[in-house]
Amino acid sequence: MIVNNNCLYCGACAGVCVADAIDVQELKIVIDEEKCTKCGLCVKTCPVAAIEME
Amino acid sequence: MDIDTDIVVVGAGPGGSLAAREAAKHGANVLLIDKKAEIGSPKRCAEGVSKSGLEELGINPDPRWIARKSTGVRLVSPDQTSVWLDEDTIDIPESGYVLERKVFDKHMAMDAARAGAKIMIRTRATAFERTDDGVIITAERMQEEVKIHAKIVIAADGPESRVGRWAGLDCNTKFNNMESCVQYEMAGLEMENNNVIQLYFGSVAPGGYTWIFPKGDDIANVGIGVLKTHTDKPAIEHLNEFIKNCPETQNAQAVEINMGGDPVGGLIKERVGDNILVVGDAAGFVNPLTGGGINSALESGAYAGIVAADAIDSGDYSAKNLQEYVKLTDENIGEGYDKYKKAKEYLLSLNDDELNDIAHEFVKQEVDEISPKTLLKLLIKVSPKALLKLGKLF
Ligand SMILES: Cc1cc2nc3c(=O)[nH]c(=O)nc-3n(C[C@H](O)[C@H](O)[C@H](O)COP(=O)(O)OP(=O)(O)OC[C@H]3O[C@@H](n4cnc5c(N)ncnc54)[C@H](O)[C@@H]3O)c2cc1C
Ligand code: SF4
Ligand code: SF4
């Protein structure tokens, strides 16, 4: 999972992540690759297309 | 560092600050934490709020956090037919003031402090753990690890809603209920009426709407919420298109961008557990039709604060003893939401042509006062499916 510079740490992606894999920190988000199931819901939810799946 | 407190509130949005204020007022030791460097900033909000909702919670209007008063609403159909409704005609939820949320949120936190709550900013909860008689919230305060020992945690962490999940509650937002939102605060708008909030419906915003909420003569929040089950394009592409095409925004310039998720699926059932209550967006306290959640975050926070303080008093922090919060919020907020949810489902079932037909019918009619009955009559006239979907509501 790659988070690009469009991200403004709003947390919309973390809210829908069933795996609770997204940590919204103050100035960045961190995706726990071990928890992530690659479901893609965060990618779809992000209003500014900030998450890309490799 | 180790800290002991009766109640720790995670998140100093409107929900958390009211919870902290009420719990402190009712005699509990309260610690309110937020990861932000500045409470209220960046905002994730179009800032529309209902006047009466604030009054009911004893929040006196303060010019420092009111950007503008709104006197009504303009609903715009896909073919640009406008339906103008003013506040005397219809009770418009989440309207009355357009706030300056960065200032408002800070003031709500200040009120909590005045009531006796302690506040720690730049303090981010990272873990939840149960102990024999309470919980430990681990938090990162800049570089330092803080262990907060509390009897009760109030999770007010907004749409991320992670603290409740860490406690084992089923409170994450389903993908199909999360409005994906983005907004610009803009200057240089040419608004036909800069005293009303505007909502644009139809394919301009699949699964949601586009809004213009005025904050000044030529200043407004211009934003969009879409359901990603209804479109493949990112919300920002829909918004940019709207801004380019709408005569009011075409020449305006953005001075700020905001984004966020708005959970519109209705109240989360599991909003208490042993030693925990969940408030605001984190528990789905957002009007499913309008997406407005400030008023109900405040209200749910207030109930949670009172119930938690009572539990501290009685020494019983079990889910059973905290059920009163569920009852209060069901009665005062949840029941209304069921109706709004049905109305939203109906709205989502309409295509552009049907929305246009309804708008035309509205414009034809002289509406002095809109009651749910007259509204339903009008909708049925245009499309019989309204009866099917809405009939039982009124
Ligand atoms: C674009 C957009 C427009 C909107 N427009 C409107 C509107 O016009 N009117 C309206 O009524 N509602 C609107 N809403 C909804 C409204 O913003 C929310 O319902 C409201 O802010 C919810 O308040 P809250 O206190 O529950 O959460 P929030 O205001 O989201 O506050 C949560 C707080 O918790 C903090 N936090 C989160 N995780 C942690 C952690 N781990 N540790 C410490 N702190 C943490 C955050 O920093 C934040 O300060 C809009 C939402 C969006 C996205
Ligand atoms: S939804 Fe997008 S902008 Fe918001 S935190 Fe997630 S990746 Fe960043
Ligand atoms: S792909 Fe799915 S599991 Fe992975 S971070 Fe995104 S939402 Fe979570």
Short mmCIF file of C-alpha atoms and ligand atoms in Angstrom, two decimals:
data_model
loop_
_atom_site.label_atom_id
_atom_site.label_comp_id
_atom_site.label_asym_id
_atom_site.label_seq_id
_atom_site.Cartn_x
_atom_site.Cartn_y
_atom_site.Cartn_z
CA MET A 1 0.00 0.00 0.00
CA ILE A 2 1.38 3.39 -0.96
CA VAL A 3 0.09 6.63 0.54
CA ASN A 4 0.79 9.60 -1.71
CA ASN A 5 1.02 13.32 -0.96
CA ASN A 6 -2.69 13.91 -1.55
CA CYS A 7 -3.30 12.58 1.96
CA LEU A 8 -4.41 15.05 4.62
CA TYR A 9 -4.81 12.49 7.46
CA CYS A 10 -8.60 12.87 7.60
CA GLY A 11 -9.16 9.28 8.72
CA ALA A 12 -12.02 8.37 6.37
CA CYS A 13 -10.04 5.33 5.24
CA ALA A 14 -9.37 4.18 8.80
CA GLY A 15 -13.08 4.34 9.59
CA VAL A 16 -14.00 1.75 6.95
CA CYS A 17 -10.97 -0.52 7.41
CA VAL A 18 -12.42 -3.71 8.84
CA ALA A 19 -8.94 -4.94 9.72
CA ASP A 20 -8.27 -1.79 11.79
CA ALA A 21 -4.97 -1.58 9.92
CA ILE A 22 -4.78 2.19 9.45
CA ASP A 23 -3.23 4.39 12.09
CA VAL A 24 -4.04 8.07 11.60
CA GLN A 25 -1.22 10.02 13.17
CA GLU A 26 -0.98 13.75 13.41
CA LEU A 27 0.71 14.38 10.09
CA LYS A 28 0.68 11.00 8.40
CA ILE A 29 -1.15 7.72 8.17
CA VAL A 30 0.53 4.38 8.67
CA ILE A 31 -0.87 1.17 7.19
CA ASP A 32 0.00 -2.01 9.03
CA GLU A 33 0.81 -4.34 6.15
CA GLU A 34 0.50 -7.36 8.41
CA LYS A 35 -3.07 -6.58 9.38
CA CYS A 36 -4.08 -5.35 5.91
CA THR A 37 -6.12 -7.83 3.87
CA LYS A 38 -5.81 -5.82 0.63
CA CYS A 39 -9.59 -5.44 0.45
CA GLY A 40 -9.22 -2.05 -1.22
CA LEU A 41 -12.04 -0.30 0.65
CA CYS A 42 -9.69 2.43 1.90
CA VAL A 43 -8.55 3.09 -1.67
CA LYS A 44 -12.16 3.55 -2.76
CA THR A 45 -13.19 5.64 0.25
CA CYS A 46 -10.38 8.19 0.09
CA PRO A 47 -11.90 11.42 -1.26
CA VAL A 48 -8.63 12.46 -2.91
CA ALA A 49 -7.25 9.14 -4.17
CA ALA A 50 -4.31 9.17 -1.78
CA ILE A 51 -3.92 5.41 -1.36
CA GLU A 52 -2.61 3.22 -4.13
CA MET A 53 -2.32 -0.55 -4.11
CA GLU A 54 0.82 -2.05 -5.59
CA MET B 1 4.53 8.74 32.61
CA ASP B 2 1.53 7.28 34.49
CA ILE B 3 -1.67 9.21 35.10
CA ASP B 4 -4.67 8.24 37.22
CA THR B 5 -8.13 9.59 36.52
CA ASP B 6 -11.77 8.57 36.84
CA ILE B 7 -12.64 9.16 33.21
CA VAL B 8 -10.48 9.57 30.14
CA VAL B 9 -12.10 11.08 27.06
CA VAL B 10 -10.33 10.30 23.78
CA GLY B 11 -10.91 13.03 21.19
CA ALA B 12 -11.69 16.70 21.75
CA GLY B 13 -14.22 17.26 19.00
CA PRO B 14 -17.69 18.49 19.96
CA GLY B 15 -18.62 15.04 21.32
CA GLY B 16 -15.57 14.64 23.53
CA SER B 17 -15.57 18.18 24.87
CA LEU B 18 -19.21 18.02 25.92
CA ALA B 19 -18.65 14.62 27.52
CA ALA B 20 -15.69 16.03 29.45
CA ARG B 21 -17.61 19.16 30.43
CA GLU B 22 -20.62 17.25 31.75
CA ALA B 23 -18.62 14.53 33.51
CA ALA B 24 -16.48 17.15 35.26
CA LYS B 25 -19.55 19.19 36.16
CA HIS B 26 -21.04 16.08 37.74
CA GLY B 27 -18.06 15.62 39.99
CA ALA B 28 -15.75 13.18 38.20
CA ASN B 29 -12.01 13.59 37.60
CA VAL B 30 -11.72 13.91 33.85
CA LEU B 31 -8.82 13.90 31.40
CA LEU B 32 -9.55 14.94 27.80
CA ILE B 33 -6.90 14.04 25.23
CA ASP B 34 -6.55 14.86 21.52
CA LYS B 35 -3.82 14.06 19.06
CA LYS B 36 -4.15 17.42 17.37
CA ALA B 37 -1.74 20.29 17.86
CA GLU B 38 -4.68 22.66 17.72
CA ILE B 39 -8.11 21.49 18.79
CA GLY B 40 -10.58 21.96 15.93
CA SER B 41 -7.98 22.21 13.20
CA PRO B 42 -7.98 21.05 10.46
CA LYS B 43 -11.76 20.96 10.33
CA ARG B 44 -13.63 18.12 8.65
CA CYS B 45 -16.90 19.93 8.32
CA ALA B 46 -19.19 22.27 6.38
CA GLU B 47 -20.01 23.93 9.70
CA GLY B 48 -23.81 24.08 9.54
CA VAL B 49 -25.43 23.68 12.94
CA SER B 50 -28.91 24.11 14.40
CA LYS B 51 -29.51 27.04 16.72
CA SER B 52 -32.00 25.29 18.95
CA GLY B 53 -29.69 22.30 19.32
CA LEU B 54 -27.02 24.52 20.84
CA GLU B 55 -29.46 26.30 23.12
CA GLU B 56 -30.77 23.01 24.49
CA LEU B 57 -27.27 22.13 25.64
CA GLY B 58 -26.67 25.46 27.32
CA ILE B 59 -24.23 26.65 24.66
CA ASN B 60 -24.72 30.38 24.25
CA PRO B 61 -24.09 31.74 20.77
CA ASP B 62 -20.77 33.59 20.67
CA PRO B 63 -19.88 35.87 17.75
CA ARG B 64 -16.33 34.54 17.91
CA TRP B 65 -17.41 31.19 16.51
CA ILE B 66 -20.39 32.10 14.37
CA ALA B 67 -19.33 32.94 10.83
CA ARG B 68 -22.84 33.61 9.56
CA LYS B 69 -26.50 33.06 10.28
CA SER B 70 -28.48 31.19 7.68
CA THR B 71 -32.15 31.92 7.15
CA GLY B 72 -33.15 29.07 4.89
CA VAL B 73 -32.15 26.53 2.33
CA ARG B 74 -32.05 26.35 -1.46
CA LEU B 75 -32.48 22.90 -2.96
CA VAL B 76 -31.27 22.62 -6.54
CA SER B 77 -32.35 19.82 -8.88
CA PRO B 78 -30.19 18.45 -11.71
CA ASP B 79 -31.80 20.78 -14.29
CA GLN B 80 -31.04 23.73 -11.97
CA THR B 81 -34.58 24.24 -10.76
CA SER B 82 -34.38 25.88 -7.35
CA VAL B 83 -36.68 25.28 -4.44
CA TRP B 84 -36.26 27.99 -1.82
CA LEU B 85 -37.40 27.21 1.70
CA ASP B 86 -37.04 29.55 4.59
CA GLU B 87 -36.84 28.68 8.22
CA ASP B 88 -40.36 29.92 8.92
CA THR B 89 -41.76 27.45 6.37
CA ILE B 90 -39.98 24.30 7.39
CA ASP B 91 -37.90 22.99 10.20
CA ILE B 92 -34.52 22.52 8.56
CA PRO B 93 -32.21 20.19 10.44
CA GLU B 94 -28.60 21.27 11.07
CA SER B 95 -29.14 24.83 10.00
CA GLY B 96 -29.25 28.23 11.60
CA TYR B 97 -25.59 29.03 11.98
CA VAL B 98 -22.55 28.42 9.88
CA LEU B 99 -19.78 28.04 12.42
CA GLU B 100 -16.09 28.74 12.49
CA ARG B 101 -15.35 25.24 13.75
CA LYS B 102 -11.72 25.82 14.49
CA VAL B 103 -12.82 28.42 17.02
CA PHE B 104 -15.98 26.59 18.13
CA ASP B 105 -14.25 23.30 18.93
CA LYS B 106 -11.59 25.11 20.92
CA HIS B 107 -14.24 26.97 22.88
CA MET B 108 -16.08 23.75 23.69
CA ALA B 109 -12.81 22.33 25.04
CA MET B 110 -12.26 25.53 27.05
CA ASP B 111 -15.70 25.08 28.61
CA ALA B 112 -14.69 21.55 29.59
CA ALA B 113 -11.55 22.95 31.20
CA ARG B 114 -13.59 25.56 33.07
CA ALA B 115 -15.81 22.78 34.40
CA GLY B 116 -12.67 21.14 35.81
CA ALA B 117 -11.48 18.74 33.10
CA LYS B 118 -7.76 18.44 32.42
CA ILE B 119 -6.70 18.59 28.78
CA MET B 120 -3.69 17.11 27.00
CA ILE B 121 -3.17 18.04 23.35
CA ARG B 122 -0.81 16.27 20.93
CA THR B 123 -1.64 13.13 22.85
CA ARG B 124 -2.68 10.23 20.67
CA ALA B 125 -4.26 7.08 22.07
CA THR B 126 -2.52 4.03 20.66
CA ALA B 127 -3.79 1.11 22.73
CA PHE B 128 -6.53 -0.04 25.09
CA GLU B 129 -6.11 -2.59 27.82
CA ARG B 130 -8.42 -3.84 30.56
CA THR B 131 -7.37 -4.14 34.19
CA ASP B 132 -9.24 -5.56 37.20
CA ASP B 133 -11.18 -2.41 37.89
CA GLY B 134 -10.75 -0.27 34.80
CA VAL B 135 -8.76 0.39 31.67
CA ILE B 136 -5.36 1.62 30.64
CA ILE B 137 -5.19 3.86 27.60
CA THR B 138 -1.69 4.06 26.24
CA ALA B 139 -0.97 7.32 24.47
CA GLU B 140 1.88 8.96 22.66
CA ARG B 141 2.44 12.53 23.74
CA MET B 142 4.96 13.87 21.25
CA GLN B 143 7.91 11.55 21.98
CA GLU B 144 6.71 10.37 25.37
CA GLU B 145 4.62 7.31 26.21
CA VAL B 146 1.81 8.01 28.65
CA LYS B 147 -0.21 5.35 30.50
CA ILE B 148 -3.61 6.64 31.52
CA HIS B 149 -5.29 4.52 34.19
CA ALA B 150 -9.02 5.19 34.24
CA LYS B 151 -12.23 3.60 35.39
CA ILE B 152 -14.14 4.63 32.30
CA VAL B 153 -13.09 5.66 28.81
CA ILE B 154 -15.35 7.78 26.63
CA ALA B 155 -14.42 7.14 22.99
CA ALA B 156 -15.00 10.37 21.06
CA ASP B 157 -12.44 9.72 18.36
CA GLY B 158 -14.62 10.66 15.39
CA PRO B 159 -15.18 8.70 12.18
CA GLU B 160 -12.01 6.62 12.63
CA SER B 161 -13.75 5.05 15.62
CA ARG B 162 -10.84 2.91 16.69
CA VAL B 163 -10.95 3.07 20.48
CA GLY B 164 -14.35 1.37 20.62
CA ARG B 165 -13.08 -1.36 18.33
CA TRP B 166 -10.03 -1.90 20.53
CA ALA B 167 -12.49 -2.48 23.39
CA GLY B 168 -14.20 -5.15 21.33
CA LEU B 169 -17.25 -3.19 20.22
CA ASP B 170 -18.55 -3.59 16.69
CA CYS B 171 -18.42 0.09 15.79
CA ASN B 172 -16.59 0.52 12.54
CA THR B 173 -18.47 2.17 9.70
CA LYS B 174 -19.59 -0.08 6.89
CA PHE B 175 -18.11 0.94 3.56
CA ASN B 176 -21.55 1.49 2.00
CA ASN B 177 -22.47 3.93 4.79
CA MET B 178 -19.41 6.17 4.64
CA GLU B 179 -19.86 9.38 2.69
CA SER B 180 -16.56 10.29 1.11
CA CYS B 181 -16.32 14.07 1.50
CA VAL B 182 -14.11 16.87 0.31
CA GLN B 183 -14.57 20.60 0.52
CA TYR B 184 -12.92 23.89 -0.29
CA GLU B 185 -13.38 27.07 1.66
CA MET B 186 -13.57 29.63 -1.12
CA ALA B 187 -13.66 33.38 -1.60
CA GLY B 188 -15.01 35.38 -4.52
CA LEU B 189 -18.26 33.45 -4.89
CA GLU B 190 -21.14 35.14 -6.67
CA MET B 191 -24.09 33.83 -4.70
CA GLU B 192 -27.66 34.59 -5.67
CA ASN B 193 -28.52 34.60 -1.97
CA ASN B 194 -25.64 34.51 0.47
CA ASN B 195 -27.84 33.98 3.52
CA VAL B 196 -29.08 30.49 2.74
CA ILE B 197 -27.36 27.15 2.65
CA GLN B 198 -27.53 25.41 -0.73
CA LEU B 199 -27.79 21.73 -1.58
CA TYR B 200 -27.42 20.35 -5.12
CA PHE B 201 -28.82 16.89 -5.79
CA GLY B 202 -28.61 14.21 -8.45
CA SER B 203 -25.79 12.83 -10.54
CA VAL B 204 -23.70 15.85 -9.59
CA ALA B 205 -23.06 13.96 -6.32
CA PRO B 206 -23.86 10.23 -6.57
CA GLY B 207 -25.21 8.99 -3.24
CA GLY B 208 -24.98 12.37 -1.57
CA TYR B 209 -25.13 16.04 -2.45
CA THR B 210 -23.01 19.06 -3.19
CA TRP B 211 -23.24 22.00 -0.83
CA ILE B 212 -22.52 25.70 -0.64
CA PHE B 213 -22.62 27.00 2.94
CA PRO B 214 -22.03 30.75 3.11
CA LYS B 215 -19.57 32.08 5.70
CA GLY B 216 -19.40 35.66 4.42
CA ASP B 217 -20.75 37.88 1.62
CA ASP B 218 -18.55 36.13 -0.95
CA ILE B 219 -17.09 33.34 1.19
CA ALA B 220 -18.44 29.80 1.50
CA ASN B 221 -17.65 26.17 2.18
CA VAL B 222 -18.15 24.41 -1.15
CA GLY B 223 -18.10 20.67 -0.76
CA ILE B 224 -19.40 17.28 -1.68
CA GLY B 225 -20.24 13.95 -0.13
CA VAL B 226 -20.55 10.83 -2.29
CA LEU B 227 -21.16 7.20 -1.53
CA LYS B 228 -18.49 5.10 -3.16
CA THR B 229 -21.04 2.40 -3.88
CA HIS B 230 -22.55 4.92 -6.31
CA THR B 231 -19.48 6.20 -8.17
CA ASP B 232 -15.99 5.08 -9.16
CA LYS B 233 -14.56 8.58 -9.33
CA PRO B 234 -12.90 10.13 -6.27
CA ALA B 235 -15.06 12.74 -4.55
CA ILE B 236 -12.63 15.51 -5.46
CA GLU B 237 -13.16 14.96 -9.19
CA HIS B 238 -16.92 15.37 -8.77
CA LEU B 239 -16.36 18.52 -6.72
CA ASN B 240 -13.93 20.12 -9.16
CA GLU B 241 -16.36 19.49 -11.97
CA PHE B 242 -19.18 21.09 -10.01
CA ILE B 243 -17.11 24.17 -9.20
CA LYS B 244 -16.17 24.62 -12.84
CA ASN B 245 -19.80 24.42 -13.97
CA CYS B 246 -21.66 26.28 -11.23
CA PRO B 247 -22.00 29.99 -12.01
CA GLU B 248 -21.67 30.88 -8.34
CA THR B 249 -18.32 29.16 -7.85
CA GLN B 250 -16.71 29.43 -11.30
CA ASN B 251 -14.65 32.48 -10.41
CA ALA B 252 -14.03 31.69 -6.75
CA GLN B 253 -10.65 30.78 -5.28
CA ALA B 254 -9.98 28.13 -2.67
CA VAL B 255 -8.12 29.18 0.46
CA GLU B 256 -8.44 25.85 2.27
CA ILE B 257 -9.16 22.21 1.48
CA ASN B 258 -10.79 19.77 3.89
CA MET B 259 -11.72 16.16 3.61
CA GLY B 260 -13.20 13.43 5.70
CA GLY B 261 -15.58 10.55 6.07
CA ASP B 262 -19.13 11.05 7.25
CA PRO B 263 -20.77 7.90 8.68
CA VAL B 264 -24.42 8.08 7.62
CA GLY B 265 -25.58 4.55 8.46
CA GLY B 266 -27.35 5.49 11.70
CA LEU B 267 -26.56 4.71 15.31
CA ILE B 268 -24.15 1.92 16.13
CA LYS B 269 -25.90 -0.55 18.42
CA GLU B 270 -22.85 -1.45 20.49
CA ARG B 271 -22.08 1.94 21.94
CA VAL B 272 -21.41 0.87 25.51
CA GLY B 273 -19.36 -1.92 27.01
CA ASP B 274 -17.80 -2.53 30.40
CA ASN B 275 -15.85 0.65 31.23
CA ILE B 276 -16.57 2.30 27.86
CA LEU B 277 -19.05 4.61 26.15
CA VAL B 278 -18.79 5.70 22.52
CA VAL B 279 -20.09 9.13 21.41
CA GLY B 280 -20.40 11.31 18.32
CA ASP B 281 -19.26 10.14 14.89
CA ALA B 282 -17.50 7.19 16.46
CA ALA B 283 -20.93 5.74 17.30
CA GLY B 284 -22.71 6.93 14.16
CA PHE B 285 -24.38 10.01 15.62
CA VAL B 286 -24.86 11.62 12.23
CA ASN B 287 -28.20 12.50 10.67
CA PRO B 288 -28.46 9.86 7.90
CA LEU B 289 -30.24 12.28 5.56
CA THR B 290 -28.21 15.45 5.97
CA GLY B 291 -24.89 14.09 7.17
CA GLY B 292 -24.94 16.65 9.97
CA GLY B 293 -23.32 15.40 13.15
CA ILE B 294 -22.29 18.39 15.25
CA ASN B 295 -25.52 18.70 17.19
CA SER B 296 -25.80 15.02 17.94
CA ALA B 297 -22.11 14.69 18.79
CA LEU B 298 -22.66 17.40 21.38
CA GLU B 299 -25.85 15.84 22.67
CA SER B 300 -24.53 12.27 22.84
CA GLY B 301 -21.39 13.58 24.53
CA ALA B 302 -23.42 15.34 27.16
CA TYR B 303 -25.46 12.19 27.96
CA ALA B 304 -22.33 10.06 28.11
CA GLY B 305 -20.61 12.51 30.44
CA ILE B 306 -23.51 12.51 32.86
CA VAL B 307 -24.02 8.73 32.80
CA ALA B 308 -20.28 8.11 33.23
CA ALA B 309 -20.04 10.51 36.17
CA ASP B 310 -23.01 8.80 37.82
CA ALA B 311 -21.31 5.44 37.33
CA ILE B 312 -18.14 6.77 38.96
CA ASP B 313 -20.28 7.92 41.84
CA SER B 314 -21.89 4.51 42.26
CA GLY B 315 -18.64 2.58 41.70
CA ASP B 316 -20.23 0.36 39.04
CA TYR B 317 -18.67 0.74 35.56
CA SER B 318 -20.27 -2.30 33.98
CA ALA B 319 -21.99 -2.17 30.60
CA LYS B 320 -25.22 -2.86 32.40
CA ASN B 321 -24.90 0.22 34.54
CA LEU B 322 -23.98 2.34 31.51
CA GLN B 323 -27.07 1.23 29.54
CA GLU B 324 -28.83 4.41 30.58
CA TYR B 325 -26.73 6.17 27.92
CA VAL B 326 -28.08 3.86 25.22
CA LYS B 327 -31.62 4.50 26.39
CA LEU B 328 -31.18 8.28 26.46
CA THR B 329 -29.62 8.42 23.01
CA ASP B 330 -32.14 6.01 21.48
CA GLU B 331 -35.04 8.06 22.77
CA ASN B 332 -33.68 11.50 22.03
CA ILE B 333 -31.68 10.96 18.87
CA GLY B 334 -32.08 7.46 17.43
CA GLU B 335 -35.81 7.50 16.89
CA GLY B 336 -35.59 10.59 14.71
CA TYR B 337 -32.76 9.00 12.71
CA ASP B 338 -34.90 6.07 11.62
CA LYS B 339 -37.15 8.47 9.74
CA TYR B 340 -34.25 10.37 8.22
CA LYS B 341 -32.74 7.09 7.10
CA LYS B 342 -35.89 6.11 5.24
CA ALA B 343 -36.06 9.56 3.66
CA LYS B 344 -32.45 9.17 2.56
CA GLU B 345 -33.13 5.76 1.01
CA TYR B 346 -36.02 7.31 -0.90
CA LEU B 347 -33.85 10.19 -2.07
CA LEU B 348 -31.19 7.79 -3.29
CA SER B 349 -33.78 5.86 -5.29
CA LEU B 350 -34.61 8.91 -7.43
CA ASN B 351 -32.93 9.53 -10.76
CA ASP B 352 -32.25 12.98 -12.20
CA ASP B 353 -35.55 13.12 -14.10
CA GLU B 354 -37.56 12.26 -11.01
CA LEU B 355 -35.70 14.85 -8.95
CA ASN B 356 -36.45 17.44 -11.63
CA ASP B 357 -40.15 16.52 -11.66
CA ILE B 358 -40.35 16.91 -7.91
CA ALA B 359 -38.62 20.28 -8.04
CA HIS B 360 -41.00 21.49 -10.77
CA GLU B 361 -44.00 20.44 -8.72
CA PHE B 362 -42.62 22.26 -5.67
CA VAL B 363 -42.08 25.45 -7.63
CA LYS B 364 -45.65 25.35 -8.96
CA GLN B 365 -47.07 25.10 -5.49
CA GLU B 366 -47.49 28.02 -3.14
CA VAL B 367 -45.95 26.61 -0.01
CA ASP B 368 -46.63 28.65 3.08
CA GLU B 369 -46.06 25.93 5.53
CA ILE B 370 -44.67 22.51 4.85
CA SER B 371 -45.85 19.76 7.08
CA PRO B 372 -44.70 16.21 6.55
CA LYS B 373 -48.20 15.49 5.22
CA THR B 374 -48.20 18.15 2.51
CA LEU B 375 -44.71 17.12 1.57
CA LEU B 376 -45.72 13.50 1.20
CA LYS B 377 -48.79 14.44 -0.84
CA LEU B 378 -46.66 16.41 -3.21
CA LEU B 379 -44.11 13.63 -3.58
CA ILE B 380 -46.80 11.02 -4.24
CA LYS B 381 -48.26 13.22 -6.93
CA VAL B 382 -44.94 13.17 -8.72
CA SER B 383 -43.95 9.59 -8.10
CA PRO B 384 -46.17 6.94 -6.54
CA LYS B 385 -43.16 5.11 -5.13
CA ALA B 386 -42.94 7.84 -2.48
CA LEU B 387 -45.99 6.29 -0.83
CA LEU B 388 -44.32 2.93 -0.77
CA LYS B 389 -41.05 4.17 0.63
CA LEU B 390 -42.23 6.99 2.84
CA GLY B 391 -45.88 6.32 3.57
CA LYS B 392 -45.32 4.64 6.90
CA LEU B 393 -43.16 7.46 8.14
CA PHE B 394 -45.81 10.05 8.69
C1 LIG C 1 -16.73 17.33 4.81
C2 LIG C 1 -17.65 17.18 5.96
C3 LIG C 1 -18.67 18.12 6.14
C4 LIG C 1 -19.51 18.06 7.25
N1 LIG C 1 -20.44 19.04 7.42
C5 LIG C 1 -21.21 19.06 8.52
C6 LIG C 1 -22.13 20.13 8.77
O1 LIG C 1 -22.24 21.08 7.99
N2 LIG C 1 -22.87 20.08 9.89
C7 LIG C 1 -22.77 19.08 10.79
O2 LIG C 1 -23.49 19.09 11.80
N3 LIG C 1 -21.91 18.06 10.60
C8 LIG C 1 -21.11 18.03 9.49
N4 LIG C 1 -20.22 17.00 9.31
C9 LIG C 1 -20.08 15.99 10.36
C10 LIG C 1 -19.36 16.57 11.57
O3 LIG C 1 -18.14 17.16 11.19
C11 LIG C 1 -19.10 15.47 12.60
O4 LIG C 1 -20.31 14.79 12.82
C12 LIG C 1 -18.59 16.00 13.93
O5 LIG C 1 -17.36 16.64 13.82
C13 LIG C 1 -18.47 14.84 14.91
O6 LIG C 1 -17.92 15.27 16.12
P1 LIG C 1 -17.11 14.25 17.02
O7 LIG C 1 -16.79 14.99 18.27
O8 LIG C 1 -17.82 12.97 17.12
O9 LIG C 1 -15.79 13.91 16.21
P2 LIG C 1 -14.66 14.83 15.58
O10 LIG C 1 -15.09 16.21 15.45
O11 LIG C 1 -14.21 14.12 14.37
O12 LIG C 1 -13.52 14.79 16.68
C14 LIG C 1 -12.78 13.66 16.93
C15 LIG C 1 -11.49 14.07 17.59
O13 LIG C 1 -10.80 12.92 18.05
C16 LIG C 1 -9.43 13.08 17.84
N5 LIG C 1 -8.84 11.74 17.79
C17 LIG C 1 -9.11 10.74 16.93
N6 LIG C 1 -8.38 9.65 17.21
C18 LIG C 1 -7.63 9.96 18.30
C19 LIG C 1 -6.68 9.25 19.07
N7 LIG C 1 -6.34 7.99 18.78
N8 LIG C 1 -6.11 9.88 20.11
C20 LIG C 1 -6.44 11.16 20.42
N9 LIG C 1 -7.34 11.89 19.72
C21 LIG C 1 -7.92 11.29 18.67
C22 LIG C 1 -9.35 13.84 16.53
O14 LIG C 1 -8.12 14.52 16.44
C23 LIG C 1 -10.53 14.79 16.66
O15 LIG C 1 -10.17 16.02 17.22
C24 LIG C 1 -19.38 17.01 8.19
C25 LIG C 1 -18.39 16.04 7.99
C26 LIG C 1 -17.54 16.11 6.89
C27 LIG C 1 -16.49 15.08 6.72
S1 SF4 C 2 -8.97 8.96 3.46
FE1 SF4 C 2 -7.32 9.60 2.09
S2 SF4 C 2 -6.80 11.67 2.78
FE2 SF4 C 2 -8.01 10.72 4.40
S3 SF4 C 2 -6.44 9.81 5.77
FE3 SF4 C 2 -7.07 8.19 4.37
S4 SF4 C 2 -5.60 8.33 2.69
FE4 SF4 C 2 -5.41 10.23 3.82
S1 SF4 C 3 -6.91 -2.49 1.88
FE1 SF4 C 3 -8.57 -3.01 3.30
S2 SF4 C 3 -7.54 -3.98 5.02
FE2 SF4 C 3 -5.95 -2.93 3.86
S3 SF4 C 3 -5.78 -0.94 4.86
FE3 SF4 C 3 -7.23 -0.70 3.18
S4 SF4 C 3 -9.24 -1.03 4.10
FE4 SF4 C 3 -7.71 -1.83 5.54
#
